[in-house]
Amino acid sequence: MWCSRTALGRLRRIAPCTVTGFHRAMSTLPKVYVTRKVPPDGLDILRKSGQVQFEMWDSDEPVPRVELLKKVKGCDGILCVLTEKIDAQLLEAAGPNLKVVSTMSVGFDHLSLDELKKSVTILACVFSRGIRVGYTPDVLTDCVAELTVALLLATSRRLIEATHEAGEHGELYGYVVMNLQTAQLASWDLGGLVRNGMRLKPFKVKKFIYTDVAPRPELANMIEAEYVSFDELAKQSDFLAVCCALTPETHGICNWNLFSKMKKNAIFINTSRGGVVNQEDLYEALSTGLIAGAGLDVTTPEPLPTHHPLFTLKNCVILPHIASASYTTRNAMSALAANNLLAGLRGEPMPKELKL
């Protein structure tokens, strides 16, 4: 009994010291908030690094704004996804400790870049926030290109419409010579991002054309793509795939002016951001037969309300923003976002940093 009491006494003397030391060590680590349950590779990197203490909104649904503003208070870093608006309100809530925002996305239209680099006044002194931003380009390029091609084929070959017909009228249709006819890729011109063209090359597309802020011969030469103006892209394309970033210059750029110049048999594909498209103009173009069809992986808002007029159209295929949704790609994005965050907190170069 004496031995047991002695051991218990020792444990009581040791345990408070150990726990206190542990909490003291933890309290000195940078504090990070992860705004969504992200793929495991990124979380493992944060855990195993021993360099941060982090809390995560453990849900597939977006964190409520009120909860987000509460949780970022005092944080040194934030790992977010594209549903979280990193704006003046959030930065004020986070406070002066915030050093790094790492977004698990290639797009950054949800980040208020001007606010991230803005000068603020604290106790009559002016400081530049100087918050560094990490993002995840390149690792999702192949996956997005694959989905773009899949969406293009599903839309142009009317697969969703055909599935509906098979389910509703299968016993009537079978092999009907004149039913659900489409054009073949081999006879069409494709306008859009060169990487998509590389995957469509085996389909014997007649001609590839593209536009950008400037010619990109290093990519275009791979598939003998021709650089044209935006207007010429609209006029010549049988398939037009939009894969640009959402910026003030590209916001609403795909509107009636574009659709009215396109061929009546043209297919419009968007896997970039919903904001580049004027959806009311697109609905009019599709419903009046101005263009033949559209395939959208992105919309405004997301998710698009089920009562939206675009859902009533047979010639419009709408997906719930799944272009990067492969296990490999999402884990690579998560890992890159975590490594960006840790490097930024250490004051080191990030693997992929958005220069403000």
Short mmCIF file of C-alpha atoms in Angstrom, two decimals, residues 237-354:
data_model
loop_
_atom_site.label_atom_id
_atom_site.label_comp_id
_atom_site.label_asym_id
_atom_site.label_seq_id
_atom_site.Cartn_x
_atom_site.Cartn_y
_atom_site.Cartn_z
CA SER A 237 -15.75 27.92 -82.80
CA ASP A 238 -18.06 24.94 -82.97
CA PHE A 239 -17.06 24.21 -79.37
CA LEU A 240 -16.04 27.12 -77.16
CA ALA A 241 -14.44 26.20 -73.82
CA VAL A 242 -13.89 28.96 -71.26
CA CYS A 243 -11.13 28.32 -68.71
CA CYS A 244 -10.02 31.78 -67.59
CA ALA A 245 -9.65 33.26 -64.11
CA LEU A 246 -12.42 35.48 -62.75
CA THR A 247 -11.09 39.04 -62.63
CA PRO A 248 -12.71 42.46 -63.04
CA GLU A 249 -11.78 42.23 -66.73
CA THR A 250 -13.38 38.82 -67.29
CA HIS A 251 -16.48 39.30 -65.13
CA GLY A 252 -19.54 38.77 -67.34
CA ILE A 253 -17.41 38.58 -70.49
CA CYS A 254 -19.50 35.70 -71.84
CA ASN A 255 -22.70 37.61 -72.55
CA TRP A 256 -25.17 38.30 -75.33
CA ASN A 257 -22.46 40.02 -77.35
CA LEU A 258 -20.48 36.75 -77.38
CA PHE A 259 -23.41 34.38 -77.87
CA SER A 260 -24.86 36.44 -80.73
CA LYS A 261 -21.61 35.98 -82.68
CA MET A 262 -21.46 32.21 -82.19
CA LYS A 263 -22.69 29.61 -84.67
CA LYS A 264 -26.17 28.20 -84.17
CA ASN A 265 -24.70 24.71 -83.83
CA ALA A 266 -22.08 25.85 -81.29
CA ILE A 267 -21.58 24.30 -77.84
CA PHE A 268 -20.48 26.55 -74.96
CA ILE A 269 -18.50 25.02 -72.05
CA ASN A 270 -17.51 26.76 -68.79
CA THR A 271 -15.22 25.14 -66.21
CA SER A 272 -13.67 28.36 -64.89
CA ARG A 273 -15.90 30.50 -62.65
CA GLY A 274 -19.61 31.20 -62.86
CA GLY A 275 -19.01 34.94 -62.75
CA VAL A 276 -17.50 35.05 -66.24
CA VAL A 277 -20.94 34.22 -67.68
CA ASN A 278 -24.07 36.36 -67.81
CA GLN A 279 -26.49 33.52 -67.05
CA GLU A 280 -29.58 35.45 -68.12
CA ASP A 281 -28.02 36.01 -71.55
CA LEU A 282 -26.98 32.36 -71.73
CA TYR A 283 -30.53 31.24 -70.96
CA GLU A 284 -31.88 33.43 -73.74
CA ALA A 285 -29.27 32.15 -76.18
CA LEU A 286 -30.08 28.52 -75.35
CA SER A 287 -33.86 28.84 -75.15
CA THR A 288 -34.14 30.72 -78.46
CA GLY A 289 -31.78 28.43 -80.37
CA LEU A 290 -29.12 31.09 -80.80
CA ILE A 291 -26.57 28.42 -79.80
CA ALA A 292 -27.05 24.66 -79.63
CA GLY A 293 -26.06 23.81 -76.08
CA ALA A 294 -24.04 24.57 -72.97
CA GLY A 295 -22.17 22.57 -70.35
CA LEU A 296 -21.47 24.27 -67.00
CA ASP A 297 -19.40 23.02 -64.09
CA VAL A 298 -19.59 26.43 -62.40
CA THR A 299 -22.49 28.81 -61.81
CA THR A 300 -23.51 31.91 -59.89
CA PRO A 301 -24.43 31.25 -57.15
CA GLU A 302 -23.16 27.84 -56.14
CA PRO A 303 -25.11 25.74 -55.71
CA LEU A 304 -27.47 27.03 -58.38
CA PRO A 305 -31.06 27.07 -57.03
CA THR A 306 -33.02 24.14 -58.44
CA HIS A 307 -35.73 26.50 -59.68
CA HIS A 308 -33.26 28.40 -61.89
CA PRO A 309 -34.46 28.61 -65.52
CA LEU A 310 -31.27 26.96 -66.83
CA PHE A 311 -32.40 23.69 -65.22
CA THR A 312 -35.50 23.67 -67.41
CA LEU A 313 -33.47 23.40 -70.61
CA LYS A 314 -32.68 20.06 -72.21
CA ASN A 315 -29.69 21.56 -74.01
CA CYS A 316 -27.91 22.69 -70.83
CA VAL A 317 -25.86 20.27 -68.69
CA ILE A 318 -25.08 21.59 -65.19
CA LEU A 319 -22.60 20.00 -62.78
CA PRO A 320 -21.92 20.95 -59.12
CA HIS A 321 -18.34 22.28 -59.52
CA ILE A 322 -16.57 18.90 -59.65
CA ALA A 323 -13.75 19.62 -62.12
CA SER A 324 -11.00 18.92 -59.56
CA ALA A 325 -12.94 16.17 -57.77
CA SER A 326 -10.56 13.23 -57.97
CA TYR A 327 -8.94 11.64 -54.93
CA THR A 328 -5.46 12.31 -56.30
CA THR A 329 -6.08 15.93 -57.24
CA ARG A 330 -7.94 17.03 -54.14
CA ASN A 331 -5.29 15.45 -51.90
CA ALA A 332 -2.54 17.17 -53.90
CA MET A 333 -4.36 20.49 -53.50
CA SER A 334 -4.76 19.89 -49.76
CA ALA A 335 -1.07 19.03 -49.37
CA LEU A 336 0.05 22.06 -51.37
CA ALA A 337 -2.22 24.36 -49.35
CA ALA A 338 -0.76 22.98 -46.10
CA ASN A 339 2.83 23.36 -47.30
CA ASN A 340 2.11 26.91 -48.49
CA LEU A 341 0.73 27.74 -45.06
CA LEU A 342 3.66 26.29 -43.12
CA ALA A 343 6.26 27.93 -45.34
CA GLY A 344 4.51 31.28 -45.03
CA LEU A 345 4.40 31.05 -41.24
CA ARG A 346 8.11 30.23 -41.18
CA GLY A 347 8.82 33.28 -43.34
CA GLU A 348 10.12 31.07 -46.15
CA PRO A 349 9.23 31.02 -49.87
CA MET A 350 5.96 29.20 -50.47
CA PRO A 351 5.79 26.40 -53.06
CA LYS A 352 3.04 28.42 -54.78
CA GLU A 353 2.58 32.01 -53.63
CA LEU A 354 0.26 34.58 -55.13
#
